[in-house]
PDB file of C-alpha atoms and ligand atoms in Angstrom:
ATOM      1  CA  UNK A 845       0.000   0.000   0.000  1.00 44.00           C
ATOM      2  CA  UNK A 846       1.004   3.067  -0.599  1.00 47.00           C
ATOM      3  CA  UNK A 847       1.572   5.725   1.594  1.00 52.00           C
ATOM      4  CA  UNK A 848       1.644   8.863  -0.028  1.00 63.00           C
ATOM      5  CA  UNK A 849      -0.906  10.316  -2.713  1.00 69.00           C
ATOM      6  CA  UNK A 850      -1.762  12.688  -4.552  1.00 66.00           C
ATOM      7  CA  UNK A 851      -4.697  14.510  -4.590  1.00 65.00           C
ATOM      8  CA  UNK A 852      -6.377  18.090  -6.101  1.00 61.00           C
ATOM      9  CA  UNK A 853      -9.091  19.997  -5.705  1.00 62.00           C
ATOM     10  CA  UNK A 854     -10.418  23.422  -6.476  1.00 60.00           C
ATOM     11  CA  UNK A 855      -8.489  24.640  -3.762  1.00 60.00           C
ATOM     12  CA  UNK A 856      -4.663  23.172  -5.335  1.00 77.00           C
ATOM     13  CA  UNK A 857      -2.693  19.941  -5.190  1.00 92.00           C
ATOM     14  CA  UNK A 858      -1.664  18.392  -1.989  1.00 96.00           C
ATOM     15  CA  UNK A 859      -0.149  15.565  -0.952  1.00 97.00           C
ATOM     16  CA  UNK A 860      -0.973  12.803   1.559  1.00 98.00           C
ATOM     17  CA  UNK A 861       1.098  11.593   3.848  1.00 98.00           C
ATOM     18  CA  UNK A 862       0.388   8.441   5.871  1.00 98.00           C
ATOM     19  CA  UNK A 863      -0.450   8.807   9.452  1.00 98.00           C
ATOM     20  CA  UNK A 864      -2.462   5.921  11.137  1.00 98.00           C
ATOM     21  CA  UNK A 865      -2.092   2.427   8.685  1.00 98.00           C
ATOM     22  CA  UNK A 866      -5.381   0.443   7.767  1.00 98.00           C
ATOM     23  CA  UNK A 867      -4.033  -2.236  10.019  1.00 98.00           C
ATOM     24  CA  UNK A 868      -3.162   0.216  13.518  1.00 98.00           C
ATOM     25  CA  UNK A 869      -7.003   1.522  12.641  1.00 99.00           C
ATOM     26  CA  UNK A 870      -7.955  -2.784  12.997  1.00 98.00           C
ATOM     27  CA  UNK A 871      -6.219  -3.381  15.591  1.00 98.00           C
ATOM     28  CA  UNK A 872      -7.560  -0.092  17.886  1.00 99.00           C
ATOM     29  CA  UNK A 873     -10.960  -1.060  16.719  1.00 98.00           C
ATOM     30  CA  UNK A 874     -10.763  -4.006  18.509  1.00 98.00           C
ATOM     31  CA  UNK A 875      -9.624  -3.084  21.648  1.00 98.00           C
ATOM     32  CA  UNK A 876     -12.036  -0.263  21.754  1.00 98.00           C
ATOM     33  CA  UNK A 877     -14.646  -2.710  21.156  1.00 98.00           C
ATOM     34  CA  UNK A 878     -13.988  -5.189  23.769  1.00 98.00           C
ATOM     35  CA  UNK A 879     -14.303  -2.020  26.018  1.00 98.00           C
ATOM     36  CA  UNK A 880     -17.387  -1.258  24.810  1.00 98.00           C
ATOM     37  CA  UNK A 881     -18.687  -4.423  25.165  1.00 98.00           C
ATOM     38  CA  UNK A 882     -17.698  -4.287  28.792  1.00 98.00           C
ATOM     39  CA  UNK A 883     -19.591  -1.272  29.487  1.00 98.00           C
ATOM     40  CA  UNK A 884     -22.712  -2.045  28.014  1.00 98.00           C
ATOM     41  CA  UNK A 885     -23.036  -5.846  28.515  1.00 98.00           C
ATOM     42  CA  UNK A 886     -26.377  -6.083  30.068  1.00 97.00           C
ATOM     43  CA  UNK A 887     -27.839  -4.129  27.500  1.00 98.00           C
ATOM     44  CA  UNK A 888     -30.746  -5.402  25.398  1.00 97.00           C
ATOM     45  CA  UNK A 889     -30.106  -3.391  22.775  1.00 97.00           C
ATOM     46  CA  UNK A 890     -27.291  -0.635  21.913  1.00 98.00           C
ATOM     47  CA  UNK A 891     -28.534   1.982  19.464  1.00 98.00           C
ATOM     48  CA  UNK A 892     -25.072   3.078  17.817  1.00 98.00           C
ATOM     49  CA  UNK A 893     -25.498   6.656  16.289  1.00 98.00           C
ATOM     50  CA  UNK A 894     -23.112   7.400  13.648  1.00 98.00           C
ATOM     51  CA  UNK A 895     -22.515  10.922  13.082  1.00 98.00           C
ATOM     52  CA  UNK A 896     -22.569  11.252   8.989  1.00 97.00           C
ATOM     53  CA  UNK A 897     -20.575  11.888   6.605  1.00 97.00           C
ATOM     54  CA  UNK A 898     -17.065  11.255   8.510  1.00 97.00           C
ATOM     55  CA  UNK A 899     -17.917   8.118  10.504  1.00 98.00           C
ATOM     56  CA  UNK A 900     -19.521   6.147   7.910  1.00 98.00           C
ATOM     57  CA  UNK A 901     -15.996   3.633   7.191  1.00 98.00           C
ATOM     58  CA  UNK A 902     -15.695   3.649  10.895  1.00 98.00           C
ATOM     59  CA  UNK A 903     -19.256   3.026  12.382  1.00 98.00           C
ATOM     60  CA  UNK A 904     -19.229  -0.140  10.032  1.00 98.00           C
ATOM     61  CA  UNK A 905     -15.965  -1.388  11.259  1.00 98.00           C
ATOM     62  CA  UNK A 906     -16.820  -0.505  14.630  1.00 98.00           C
ATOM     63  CA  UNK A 907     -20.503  -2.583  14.864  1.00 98.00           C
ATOM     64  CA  UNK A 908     -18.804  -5.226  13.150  1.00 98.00           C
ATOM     65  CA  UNK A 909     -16.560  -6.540  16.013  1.00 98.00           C
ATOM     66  CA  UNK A 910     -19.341  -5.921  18.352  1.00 98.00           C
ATOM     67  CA  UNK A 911     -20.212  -8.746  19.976  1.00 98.00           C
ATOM     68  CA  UNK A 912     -23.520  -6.599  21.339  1.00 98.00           C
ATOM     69  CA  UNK A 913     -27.357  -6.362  19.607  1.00 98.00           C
ATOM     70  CA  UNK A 914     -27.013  -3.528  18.205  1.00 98.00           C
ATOM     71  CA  UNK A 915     -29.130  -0.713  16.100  1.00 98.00           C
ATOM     72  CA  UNK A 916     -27.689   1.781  14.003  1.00 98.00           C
ATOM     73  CA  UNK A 917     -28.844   4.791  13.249  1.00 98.00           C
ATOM     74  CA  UNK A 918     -27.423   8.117  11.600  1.00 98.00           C
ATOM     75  CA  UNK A 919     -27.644  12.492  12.367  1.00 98.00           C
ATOM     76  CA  UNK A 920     -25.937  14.655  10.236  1.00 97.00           C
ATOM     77  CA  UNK A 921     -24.479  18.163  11.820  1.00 95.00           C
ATOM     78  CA  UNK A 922     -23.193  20.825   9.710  1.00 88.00           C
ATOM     79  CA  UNK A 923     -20.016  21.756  10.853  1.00 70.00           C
ATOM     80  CA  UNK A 924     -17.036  22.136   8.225  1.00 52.00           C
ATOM     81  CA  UNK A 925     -17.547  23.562   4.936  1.00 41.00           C
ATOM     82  CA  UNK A 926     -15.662  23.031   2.096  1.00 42.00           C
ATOM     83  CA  UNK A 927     -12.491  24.442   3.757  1.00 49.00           C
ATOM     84  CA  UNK A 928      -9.951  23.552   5.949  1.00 52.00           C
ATOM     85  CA  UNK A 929     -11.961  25.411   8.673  1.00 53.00           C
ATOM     86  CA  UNK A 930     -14.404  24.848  11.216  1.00 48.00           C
ATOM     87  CA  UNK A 931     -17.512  26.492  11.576  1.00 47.00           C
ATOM     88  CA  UNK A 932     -19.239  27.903  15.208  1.00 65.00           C
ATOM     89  CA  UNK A 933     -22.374  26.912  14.324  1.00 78.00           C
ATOM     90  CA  UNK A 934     -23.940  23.616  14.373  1.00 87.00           C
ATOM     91  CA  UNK A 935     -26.932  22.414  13.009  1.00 92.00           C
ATOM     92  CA  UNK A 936     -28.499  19.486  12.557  1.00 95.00           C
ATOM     93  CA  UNK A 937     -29.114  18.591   9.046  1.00 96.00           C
ATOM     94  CA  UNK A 938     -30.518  15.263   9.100  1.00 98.00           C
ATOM     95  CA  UNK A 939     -32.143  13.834  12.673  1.00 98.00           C
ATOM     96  CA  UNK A 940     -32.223  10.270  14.145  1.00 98.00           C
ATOM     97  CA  UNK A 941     -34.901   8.246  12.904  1.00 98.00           C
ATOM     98  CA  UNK A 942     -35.579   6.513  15.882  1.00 96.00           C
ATOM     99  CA  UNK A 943     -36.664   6.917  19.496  1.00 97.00           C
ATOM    100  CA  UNK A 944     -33.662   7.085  21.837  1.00 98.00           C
ATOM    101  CA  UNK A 945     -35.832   7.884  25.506  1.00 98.00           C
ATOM    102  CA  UNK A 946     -34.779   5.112  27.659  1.00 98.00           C
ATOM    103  CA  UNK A 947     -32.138   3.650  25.490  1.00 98.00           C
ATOM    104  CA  UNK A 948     -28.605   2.660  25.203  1.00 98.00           C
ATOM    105  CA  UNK A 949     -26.834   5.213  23.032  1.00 98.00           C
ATOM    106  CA  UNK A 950     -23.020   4.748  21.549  1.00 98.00           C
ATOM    107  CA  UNK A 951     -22.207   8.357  19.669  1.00 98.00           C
ATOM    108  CA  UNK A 952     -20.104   7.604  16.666  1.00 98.00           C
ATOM    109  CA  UNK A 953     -17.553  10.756  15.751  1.00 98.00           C
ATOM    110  CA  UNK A 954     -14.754  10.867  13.422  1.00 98.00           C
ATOM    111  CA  UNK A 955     -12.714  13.671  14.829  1.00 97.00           C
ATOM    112  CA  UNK A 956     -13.181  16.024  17.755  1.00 97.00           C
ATOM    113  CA  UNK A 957     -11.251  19.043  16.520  1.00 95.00           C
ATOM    114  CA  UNK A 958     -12.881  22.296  18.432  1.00 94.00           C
ATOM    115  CA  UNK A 959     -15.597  20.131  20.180  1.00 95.00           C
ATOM    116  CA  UNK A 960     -18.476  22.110  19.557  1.00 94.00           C
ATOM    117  CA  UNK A 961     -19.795  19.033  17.316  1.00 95.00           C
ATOM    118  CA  UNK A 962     -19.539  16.404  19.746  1.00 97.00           C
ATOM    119  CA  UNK A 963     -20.905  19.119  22.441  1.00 96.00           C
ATOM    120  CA  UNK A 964     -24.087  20.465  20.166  1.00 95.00           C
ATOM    121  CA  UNK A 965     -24.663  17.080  19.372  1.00 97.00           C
ATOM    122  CA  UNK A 966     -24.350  14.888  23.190  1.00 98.00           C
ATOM    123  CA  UNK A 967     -26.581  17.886  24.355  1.00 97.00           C
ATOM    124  CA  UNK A 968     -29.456  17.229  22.089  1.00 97.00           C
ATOM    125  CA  UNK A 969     -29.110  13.697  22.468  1.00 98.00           C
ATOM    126  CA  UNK A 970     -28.963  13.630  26.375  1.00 98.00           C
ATOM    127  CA  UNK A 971     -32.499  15.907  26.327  1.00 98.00           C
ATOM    128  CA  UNK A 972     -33.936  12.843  24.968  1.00 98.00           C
ATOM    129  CA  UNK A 973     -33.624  11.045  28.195  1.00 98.00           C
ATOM    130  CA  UNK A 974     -31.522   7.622  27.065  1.00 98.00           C
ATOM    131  CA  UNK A 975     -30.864   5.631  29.769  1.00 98.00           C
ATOM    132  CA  UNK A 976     -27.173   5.439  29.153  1.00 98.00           C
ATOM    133  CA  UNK A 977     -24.939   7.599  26.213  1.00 98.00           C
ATOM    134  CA  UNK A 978     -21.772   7.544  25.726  1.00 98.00           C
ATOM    135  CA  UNK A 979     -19.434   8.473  22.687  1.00 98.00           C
ATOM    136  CA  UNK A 980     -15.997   7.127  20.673  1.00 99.00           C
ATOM    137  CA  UNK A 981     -14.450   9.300  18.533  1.00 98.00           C
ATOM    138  CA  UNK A 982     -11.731   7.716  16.175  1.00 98.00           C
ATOM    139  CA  UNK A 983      -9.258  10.487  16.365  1.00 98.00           C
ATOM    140  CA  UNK A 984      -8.673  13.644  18.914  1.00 98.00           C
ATOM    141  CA  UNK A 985      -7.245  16.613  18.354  1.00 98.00           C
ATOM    142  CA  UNK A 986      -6.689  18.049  21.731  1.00 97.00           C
ATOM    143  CA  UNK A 987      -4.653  20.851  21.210  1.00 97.00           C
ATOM    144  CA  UNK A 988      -7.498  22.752  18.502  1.00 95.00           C
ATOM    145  CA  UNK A 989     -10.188  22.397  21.600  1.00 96.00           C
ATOM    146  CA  UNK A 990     -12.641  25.087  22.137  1.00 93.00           C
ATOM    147  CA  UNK A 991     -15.048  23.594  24.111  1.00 94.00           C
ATOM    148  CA  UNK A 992     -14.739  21.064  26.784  1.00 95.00           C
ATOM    149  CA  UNK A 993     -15.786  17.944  25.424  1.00 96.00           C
ATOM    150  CA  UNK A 994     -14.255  14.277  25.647  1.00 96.00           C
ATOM    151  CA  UNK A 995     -15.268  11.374  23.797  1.00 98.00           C
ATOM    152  CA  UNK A 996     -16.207   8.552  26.493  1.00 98.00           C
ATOM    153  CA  UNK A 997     -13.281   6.449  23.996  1.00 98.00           C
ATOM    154  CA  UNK A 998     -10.742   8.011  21.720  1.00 98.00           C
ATOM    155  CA  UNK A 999      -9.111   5.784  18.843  1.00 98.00           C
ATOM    156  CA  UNK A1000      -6.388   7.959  18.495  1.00 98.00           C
ATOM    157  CA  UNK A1001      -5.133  10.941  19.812  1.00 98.00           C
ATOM    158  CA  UNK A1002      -3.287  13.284  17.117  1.00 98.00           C
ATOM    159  CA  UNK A1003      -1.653  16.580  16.319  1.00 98.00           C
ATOM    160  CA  UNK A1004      -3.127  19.693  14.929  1.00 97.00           C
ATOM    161  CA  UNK A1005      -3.204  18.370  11.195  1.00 97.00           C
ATOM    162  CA  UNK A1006      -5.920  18.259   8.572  1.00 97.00           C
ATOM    163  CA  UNK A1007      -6.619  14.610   8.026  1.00 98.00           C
ATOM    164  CA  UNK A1008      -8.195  12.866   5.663  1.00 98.00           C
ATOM    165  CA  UNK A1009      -8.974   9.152   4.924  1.00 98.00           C
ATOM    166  CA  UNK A1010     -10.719   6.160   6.529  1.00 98.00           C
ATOM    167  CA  UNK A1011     -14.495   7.858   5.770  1.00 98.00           C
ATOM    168  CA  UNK A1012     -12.873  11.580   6.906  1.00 98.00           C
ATOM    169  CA  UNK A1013     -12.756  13.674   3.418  1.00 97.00           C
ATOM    170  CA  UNK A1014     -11.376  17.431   1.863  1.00 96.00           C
ATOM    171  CA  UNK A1015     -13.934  18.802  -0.002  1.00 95.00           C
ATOM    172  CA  UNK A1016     -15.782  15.747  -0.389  1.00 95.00           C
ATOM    173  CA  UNK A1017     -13.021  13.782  -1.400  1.00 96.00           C
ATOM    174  CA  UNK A1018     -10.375  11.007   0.127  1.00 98.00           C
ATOM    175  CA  UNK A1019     -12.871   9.507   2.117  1.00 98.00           C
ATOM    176  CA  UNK A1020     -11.767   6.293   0.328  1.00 98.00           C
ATOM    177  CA  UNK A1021      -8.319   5.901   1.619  1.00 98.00           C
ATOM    178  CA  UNK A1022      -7.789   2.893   3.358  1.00 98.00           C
ATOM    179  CA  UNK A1023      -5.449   5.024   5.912  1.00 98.00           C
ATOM    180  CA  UNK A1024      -5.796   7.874   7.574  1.00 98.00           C
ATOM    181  CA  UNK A1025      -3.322  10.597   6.148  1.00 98.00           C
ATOM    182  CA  UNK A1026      -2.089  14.359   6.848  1.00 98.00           C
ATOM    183  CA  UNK A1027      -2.961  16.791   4.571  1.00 97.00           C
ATOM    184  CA  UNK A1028       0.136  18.926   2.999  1.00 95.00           C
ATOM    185  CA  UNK A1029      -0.750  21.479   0.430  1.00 92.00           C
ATOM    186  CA  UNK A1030       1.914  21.662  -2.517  1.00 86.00           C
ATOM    187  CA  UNK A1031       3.981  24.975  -1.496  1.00 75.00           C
ATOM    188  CA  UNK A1032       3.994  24.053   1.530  1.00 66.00           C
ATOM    189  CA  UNK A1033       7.321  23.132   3.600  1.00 60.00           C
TER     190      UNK A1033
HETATM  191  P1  IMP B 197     -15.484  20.106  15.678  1.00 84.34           P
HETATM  192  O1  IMP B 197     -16.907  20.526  15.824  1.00 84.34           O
HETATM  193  O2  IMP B 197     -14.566  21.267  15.449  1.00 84.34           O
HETATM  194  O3  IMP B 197     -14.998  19.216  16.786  1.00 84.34           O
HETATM  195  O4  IMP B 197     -15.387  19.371  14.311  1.00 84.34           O
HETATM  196  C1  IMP B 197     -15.711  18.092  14.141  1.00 84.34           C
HETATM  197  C2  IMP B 197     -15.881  17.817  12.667  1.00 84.34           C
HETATM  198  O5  IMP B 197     -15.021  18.619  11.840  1.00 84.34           O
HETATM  199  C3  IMP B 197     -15.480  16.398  12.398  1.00 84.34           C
HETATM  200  O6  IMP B 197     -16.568  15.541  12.575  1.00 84.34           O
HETATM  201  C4  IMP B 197     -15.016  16.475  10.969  1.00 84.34           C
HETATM  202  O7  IMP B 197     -16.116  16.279  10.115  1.00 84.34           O
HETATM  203  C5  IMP B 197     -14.493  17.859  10.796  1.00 84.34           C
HETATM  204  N1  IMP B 197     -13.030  17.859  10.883  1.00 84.34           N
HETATM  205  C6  IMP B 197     -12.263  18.220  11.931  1.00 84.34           C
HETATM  206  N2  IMP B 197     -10.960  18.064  11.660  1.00 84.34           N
HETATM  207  C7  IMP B 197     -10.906  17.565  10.398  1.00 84.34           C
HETATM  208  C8  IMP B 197      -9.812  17.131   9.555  1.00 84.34           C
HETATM  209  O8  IMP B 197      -8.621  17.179   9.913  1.00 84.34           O
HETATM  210  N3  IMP B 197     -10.161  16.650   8.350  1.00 84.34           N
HETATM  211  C9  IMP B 197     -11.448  16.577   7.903  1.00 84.34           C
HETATM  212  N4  IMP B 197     -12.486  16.939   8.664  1.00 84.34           N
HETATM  213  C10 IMP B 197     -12.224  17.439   9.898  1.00 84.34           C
END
């Protein structure tokens, strides 16, 4: 595998450098689900909420290894654009479908970059009165935090790059990479 590509966009070329291998990603994904089993083992039914478009890859590895009954269901909050920025403002673009009052609830992130995702969104969820939430995101970015916010399990925590990869996209694209890689625009030292 390779572990550097190319990419372009309307914004320039960059190149992508290889961060966290499609087999470190496997591996974590275990562990973090043999925790999660742990935690919720008397439940009768987890409802796993991925949060869409970045979690997608990792919400189906993730339910795969769990040895749980699980649901899954999807929200979609607006947060980036189609820059290398984030956005204050959250909204919810596309709501659960289901019922989560009284339920178990696993919150699926991607990344937790400023926080105010992962903040908007575990508020909304917890005023539905599930019996238990708690979140995994697969990567951290501590040092970009705005907001005090933790994921109840972190995949992997990383530096203050723009990543892409393993479901996690620029400007809609890259979110087929096997890996998850760094960002580096061409120009750039
Ligand atoms: P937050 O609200 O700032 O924590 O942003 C969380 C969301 O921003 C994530 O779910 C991603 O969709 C997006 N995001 C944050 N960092 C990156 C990155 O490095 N690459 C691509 N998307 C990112």
């Amino acid at each position: 595998m390779a572990d550097r590509s190319e990419g372009g966009n309307m914004t320039g070329s960059y190149v992508i450098e290889q961060m966290i291998s499609a087999k470190a990603i496997a591996a974590r994904i275990e562990a973090l689900a043999r925790d999660i089993e742990s935690r919720f083992a008397d439940t009768d039914k987890l409802v796993v909420v991925g949060l869409l478009r970045g979690s997608f890859v990792f919400i189906a590895d993730l339910v795969r290894e769990l040895d749980l009954p699980v649901e899954v269901d999807f929200l979609e909050a607006s947060s980036y654009g189609n820059a290398m920025e984030s956005s204050r403002e959250v909204r919810i673009l596309k709501d659960l479908r289901g019922e989560i009052a009284g339920r178990d609830v696993l919150v699926v992130e991607d990344i937790v970059d400023t926080g105010h995702t992962l903040h908007h969104v575990t508020g909304l969820l917890r005023s539905r009165a599930p019996a238990r939430l708690e979140t995994i995101a697969l990567l951290d970015k501590p040092t970009r935090r705005e907001v005090e916010v933790r994921a109840t399990w972190t995949g992997f925590e990383i530096p203050d790059a723009f990543v892409v990869g393993y479901g996690i996209d620029y400007a809609q694209r890259n979110r087929n990479l096997p890996y998850i890689g760094s960002v580096r625009l061409e120009g750039d030292t």
